[in-house]
Amino acid sequence: MSTFTLPDLGEGLPDAEIVEWHVKEGDHVELDAPLVSMETAKAVVEVPAPQAGIVEKLHGKPGDVIQTGAPLVQFASAVSEPVAQSSTTVAGKIEEGDTVIEDVSFSAQATEGATVLAAPAVRARARQMHIDLTKVKGSGPKGAVLMTDLPSSSVSNPVSAVSQNPPEGFEPLRGPRRSMAHAMISSKAQVVPVSIYDTVDVSAWIEKGDITVRIIEAIVEGVKAEPGLNAWFDTASESVKVHKALHLGMAVDSPEGLFVPVLKDIQDKDRQALRETINQFKKAAQEKSFTPDALKGATLTLSNFGKFAGQFASPIVVPPAVAILGVGRLTQTPVVKNNTVTIGHLLPLSLTFDHRGVTGGEATRFLKTLMDSLSKP
């Protein structure tokens, strides 16, 4: 008998929801045959059978959320050697015997020359909490990092399905909404947020300009003045990594929930390229067709919530990033210019930063440079 656990689907997420089983108990399956479709916050992924054999037990039903590393399928017969897990394909791990033995499930993770032994569930949880496992002292066999070795705020049951039924009238969170909830919890546990607010008069160009593209260009200018806003903060080592490339996460609303696709290397893109990518993001959000890579690696985030309502907010910084800019609803307001009252087009700005890695001076200089850029024709 062998147990196949939910593999790391290659997206850095700690769990996935069962959408549809392609087999039933008692079926004989062939190696790599479709086993189950699992939904993450980013996509529906088809998980293939890791071996040929008879399905003895299915762990979970459609709608159940399974943690990475939790039992997924039990086979009545086992292969002699486990299927190797690849970083580029969906592949799981076969563990021999009647129970899943923890020390059999450890796998090596190489990080910048260092090798860390950790179970898939531990690695997934560490990624979710943005913890560098090379800096965590393991207490398991051969120095393997166990779930209990992670900071207490990141530890939860890694090897069981979410089995508690919601109260009557409640609907469980799924896909992007569940991922959003996890991200907010992660932020609350780690970030020390501070928000500052201001407005900028964009009358010089608003009648003929692309507001989102102009904001992105202004962010680039702000980062040139204060690179520390384009950074990641590592909680475990209390260290900061300032990025040379600016990868801007853009909050995109959809009926399914919030997506944050990433505009890569925006410092090198012209206005047309930026607009084309933004339009692609909008379409992908509606179709829920983002690739995993499109949602990874943001070094700073933009939330343009003002297209709906609201002028100011306190946007949530999602670690390891250290800053997020919120843009509110554009308003026409009387302003004084050269001792004369005129009508200005005021754009409200809300900047939240992680005070562990960014000073108030750095944040205000970034915002001032950004505002100067937006006020120019």
XYZ file of C-alpha atoms in Angstrom:
377
model
C 0.000 0.000 0.000
C 1.250 3.504 -0.778
C 0.005 7.014 -0.129
C 0.252 9.802 -2.677
C 0.279 13.257 -1.102
C -0.742 16.518 -2.725
C 2.409 17.742 -4.470
C 3.732 21.252 -4.564
C 1.964 22.493 -7.678
C 4.836 24.828 -8.449
C 2.999 28.016 -7.478
C 4.214 28.562 -3.917
C 0.762 27.946 -2.438
C 0.094 25.892 0.693
C -3.115 24.216 -0.452
C -5.512 23.553 -3.315
C -9.186 22.715 -3.715
C -10.484 19.505 -5.271
C -12.504 20.401 -8.369
C -13.114 17.001 -9.919
C -11.904 13.449 -9.457
C -11.122 11.647 -12.708
C -10.994 8.265 -10.970
C -13.007 6.464 -8.315
C -12.107 3.983 -5.616
C -11.432 0.554 -7.107
C -10.282 1.906 -10.470
C -7.031 0.757 -12.017
C -5.004 3.707 -13.272
C -1.951 3.943 -15.467
C 1.112 6.058 -14.800
C 0.505 9.740 -15.704
C -3.220 9.212 -16.282
C -5.409 12.154 -15.136
C -6.081 11.685 -11.443
C -7.729 14.855 -10.154
C -8.215 18.511 -11.066
C -7.124 20.882 -8.293
C -7.893 24.598 -8.159
C -5.374 27.011 -6.721
C -5.747 30.769 -6.511
C -4.201 30.978 -9.951
C -5.405 28.117 -12.108
C -7.022 24.709 -12.314
C -4.224 22.140 -12.415
C -4.622 18.543 -13.536
C -2.630 16.210 -11.300
C -1.473 12.980 -13.002
C -1.181 9.575 -11.379
C 2.342 9.063 -10.003
C 2.173 5.295 -10.559
C 0.109 2.535 -12.077
C -2.096 0.667 -9.647
C -5.485 0.276 -8.010
C -7.020 3.256 -6.238
C -7.924 2.144 -2.730
C -9.031 5.440 -1.186
C -9.632 9.029 -2.249
C -8.891 11.584 0.461
C -11.480 14.301 0.021
C -14.400 15.207 -2.183
C -14.964 18.068 -4.646
C -14.923 21.328 -2.736
C -12.520 20.118 -0.044
C -9.318 22.085 0.477
C -6.214 19.903 0.749
C -2.951 21.113 2.237
C 0.284 20.579 0.308
C 1.806 17.382 1.688
C -1.532 15.967 2.874
C -2.728 12.502 1.739
C -4.552 12.680 -1.581
C -4.824 9.123 -2.915
C -4.083 5.745 -1.374
C -3.039 2.984 -3.752
C -3.511 -0.712 -3.039
C -0.245 -1.487 -4.782
C 3.009 0.462 -4.839
C 5.831 0.919 -7.250
C 9.334 0.035 -6.163
C 10.668 3.566 -6.466
C 8.954 6.923 -5.940
C 8.399 9.268 -8.815
C 10.887 12.134 -8.543
C 9.411 15.569 -7.926
C 10.312 18.157 -10.535
C 10.249 21.901 -10.159
C 8.699 22.292 -13.583
C 6.075 19.541 -13.630
C 3.268 18.479 -11.363
C 4.608 15.376 -9.671
C 3.962 13.956 -6.277
C 5.650 11.671 -3.843
C 4.907 8.043 -2.979
C 5.529 7.052 0.614
C 5.635 3.339 1.365
C 3.910 1.604 4.250
C 0.587 1.920 6.010
C 1.329 5.443 7.262
C 3.093 8.471 5.910
C 6.458 8.531 7.663
C 7.761 12.032 8.163
C 11.473 11.405 7.649
C 10.823 9.626 4.341
C 9.093 12.724 2.995
C 12.023 15.107 3.384
C 13.471 16.409 0.151
C 16.477 18.608 -0.488
C 15.996 22.222 -1.420
C 18.992 24.058 -2.836
C 19.065 27.789 -2.194
C 22.035 29.831 -3.398
C 24.493 27.021 -2.777
C 22.988 25.793 0.489
C 20.974 22.584 0.753
C 18.027 22.306 3.115
C 16.082 19.172 3.984
C 12.375 19.856 4.402
C 9.045 18.226 3.646
C 7.009 19.686 0.760
C 4.430 21.076 3.179
C 7.149 22.832 5.168
C 8.654 24.322 2.008
C 5.229 25.507 0.833
C 4.491 27.092 4.208
C 7.906 28.766 4.277
C 7.304 30.228 0.815
C 3.904 31.525 1.881
C 5.473 33.236 4.914
C 8.505 34.381 2.855
C 10.919 32.562 5.155
C 14.372 31.566 3.895
C 14.788 27.946 5.016
C 18.570 28.233 4.863
C 18.322 30.515 7.878
C 16.120 28.168 9.926
C 17.767 25.609 12.223
C 16.168 22.223 11.660
C 15.396 19.843 14.508
C 14.447 16.836 12.392
C 16.475 13.868 11.162
C 19.739 14.926 9.511
C 18.917 18.529 10.387
C 15.681 18.610 8.404
C 13.452 21.622 8.989
C 10.142 20.650 10.570
C 6.916 22.644 10.638
C 7.521 23.347 14.326
C 10.878 24.959 13.471
C 9.146 27.778 11.594
C 8.096 30.935 13.460
C 4.982 30.243 15.500
C 2.862 32.675 13.483
C 3.372 30.531 10.381
C 2.600 27.123 11.842
C -0.687 25.452 11.157
C -1.698 21.884 10.439
C 0.105 21.075 7.165
C -1.066 17.564 6.493
C -4.814 17.514 6.729
C -7.740 18.704 4.694
C -9.758 21.687 5.811
C -12.574 19.590 7.195
C -14.574 21.914 9.438
C -17.876 22.697 7.802
C -18.855 26.377 7.680
C -21.799 27.491 9.827
C -25.227 27.575 8.254
C -25.500 30.363 5.718
C -21.732 30.714 5.284
C -19.911 29.940 2.045
C -16.278 28.749 2.171
C -13.684 30.918 0.470
C -12.360 29.500 -2.776
C -9.589 30.196 -5.252
C -8.458 33.829 -5.374
C -10.589 34.853 -2.390
C -9.005 32.201 -0.184
C -5.563 33.242 -1.401
C -6.391 36.867 -0.595
C -7.405 35.902 2.940
C -4.128 34.031 3.438
C -2.140 37.018 2.153
C -3.931 39.382 4.527
C -3.256 37.094 7.489
C 0.400 36.889 6.486
C 0.613 40.677 6.298
C -1.046 41.137 9.677
C 1.404 38.720 11.280
C 4.536 40.340 9.872
C 4.245 43.887 8.572
C 4.465 47.105 10.609
C 2.361 49.333 8.323
C 2.377 53.114 8.154
C 0.242 55.071 5.670
C 0.729 58.612 4.377
C -1.683 60.568 2.196
C -1.533 63.467 -0.244
C -3.102 64.826 -3.430
C -1.569 65.965 -6.697
C -3.045 68.257 -9.347
C -2.913 66.476 -12.716
C -4.722 69.188 -14.712
C -1.711 69.611 -17.003
C -2.342 66.323 -18.786
C -5.518 64.636 -17.540
C -7.646 65.543 -20.575
C -5.382 63.641 -22.950
C -3.327 61.281 -20.798
C -3.584 57.624 -19.808
C -3.916 57.896 -16.047
C -2.724 54.384 -15.171
C 0.299 54.578 -17.447
C 1.224 58.010 -16.100
C 1.018 56.693 -12.538
C 3.301 53.789 -13.446
C 5.811 56.167 -15.020
C 5.696 58.290 -11.874
C 6.350 55.216 -9.732
C 9.475 54.551 -11.790
C 10.650 58.103 -11.074
C 9.891 57.680 -7.386
C 11.951 54.507 -7.202
C 14.870 56.208 -8.930
C 14.825 58.797 -6.157
C 14.286 56.281 -3.349
C 15.251 52.715 -4.382
C 14.435 51.438 -0.899
C 10.730 51.373 -1.745
C 11.449 48.756 -4.429
C 12.583 46.122 -1.972
C 11.784 42.941 -0.075
C 12.080 42.465 3.664
C 13.065 39.028 4.992
C 11.485 38.466 8.393
C 13.606 35.503 9.462
C 16.953 37.236 8.911
C 15.767 40.823 9.437
C 17.375 41.850 6.162
C 16.405 43.939 3.143
C 16.971 43.247 -0.548
C 16.746 46.312 -2.806
C 15.882 45.329 -6.374
C 17.404 46.853 -9.483
C 14.475 45.790 -11.674
C 11.026 47.172 -10.872
C 8.304 44.517 -11.052
C 4.992 46.224 -10.327
C 2.092 44.204 -8.965
C -1.247 45.585 -10.145
C -4.372 44.832 -8.149
C -7.044 43.726 -10.647
C -10.621 43.125 -9.525
C -12.672 40.307 -11.027
C -15.862 38.369 -10.236
C -13.651 35.565 -8.908
C -11.790 37.846 -6.505
C -8.604 39.877 -6.459
C -5.679 39.079 -8.733
C -2.305 40.831 -8.551
C -0.473 40.187 -11.839
C 3.022 41.585 -12.162
C 4.286 44.033 -14.769
C 7.903 42.968 -15.152
C 10.765 45.413 -15.720
C 8.545 48.467 -16.036
C 11.591 50.728 -15.966
C 12.352 49.500 -19.504
C 8.844 49.693 -21.015
C 7.333 52.500 -23.090
C 3.747 53.702 -22.774
C 2.374 51.496 -25.525
C 3.916 48.353 -24.043
C 2.565 49.223 -20.605
C -0.966 49.799 -21.906
C -0.957 46.573 -23.922
C 0.109 44.555 -20.888
C -2.506 46.218 -18.667
C -5.221 45.317 -21.187
C -3.972 41.728 -21.263
C -4.178 41.600 -17.475
C -7.792 42.785 -17.507
C -8.749 40.104 -20.003
C -6.888 37.388 -18.104
C -8.604 38.396 -14.851
C -12.038 38.008 -16.415
C -11.101 34.659 -17.950
C -9.047 33.518 -14.944
C -6.266 32.592 -17.330
C -3.184 33.960 -15.589
C -0.090 31.797 -15.746
C 1.680 31.162 -12.413
C 4.653 33.285 -13.497
C 2.379 36.259 -14.201
C 1.447 36.451 -10.516
C 4.913 36.153 -9.002
C 7.729 38.449 -8.054
C 6.138 41.842 -7.337
C 8.643 44.251 -5.801
C 6.095 47.051 -5.311
C 2.307 47.163 -5.758
C -0.264 49.563 -7.236
C -3.956 49.564 -6.283
C -6.041 51.888 -8.452
C -9.229 51.603 -6.394
C -10.479 55.094 -7.293
C -12.138 53.966 -10.492
C -14.973 52.708 -8.283
C -15.165 55.052 -5.286
C -13.144 56.412 -2.420
C -10.375 58.951 -2.194
C -8.028 57.616 0.467
C -7.357 54.177 1.928
C -4.758 52.233 3.866
C -3.658 49.597 1.326
C -2.228 46.376 2.733
C 1.445 45.604 2.151
C 1.871 41.939 1.237
C 5.310 40.652 2.271
C 8.046 40.388 1.243
C 7.338 43.703 -0.550
C 7.659 46.838 1.583
C 5.287 49.279 -0.123
C 1.983 49.657 -1.931
C 0.528 52.775 -3.569
C -3.223 53.336 -3.580
C -4.806 55.777 -6.038
C -8.232 57.209 -5.244
C -11.054 58.793 -7.222
C -10.113 61.818 -9.321
C -12.070 64.937 -8.316
C -12.466 68.480 -9.593
C -11.752 70.855 -6.731
C -11.069 74.597 -6.380
C -7.332 75.174 -5.921
C -5.196 78.262 -5.467
C -2.502 78.904 -8.086
C -0.519 82.140 -8.098
C -3.036 83.686 -5.684
C -5.866 82.825 -8.070
C -8.629 80.307 -7.462
C -9.044 77.854 -10.324
C -10.420 74.363 -10.872
C -7.904 71.595 -10.322
C -8.074 67.891 -11.104
C -6.865 66.349 -7.861
C -5.664 62.763 -7.657
C -5.603 61.321 -4.112
C -2.614 59.137 -3.226
C -2.247 56.719 -0.313
C 1.138 55.130 0.333
C 1.501 52.309 2.846
C 4.995 51.111 3.713
C 6.514 48.537 6.054
C 8.285 50.580 8.716
C 10.611 47.665 9.469
C 12.432 48.275 6.203
C 11.479 51.803 5.117
C 11.900 55.077 7.007
C 9.378 57.888 6.969
C 11.871 60.087 5.159
C 12.361 57.533 2.389
C 8.613 57.113 1.981
C 7.865 60.837 1.812
C 10.715 61.516 -0.634
C 9.412 58.719 -2.851
C 5.909 60.185 -2.718
C 7.143 63.735 -3.370
C 9.080 62.641 -6.468
C 6.074 60.681 -7.701
C 3.826 63.734 -7.229
C 6.276 65.998 -9.039
C 6.224 63.615 -11.996
C 2.417 63.504 -12.069
C 2.082 67.279 -11.964
C 4.120 67.784 -15.141
C 2.484 67.958 -18.611
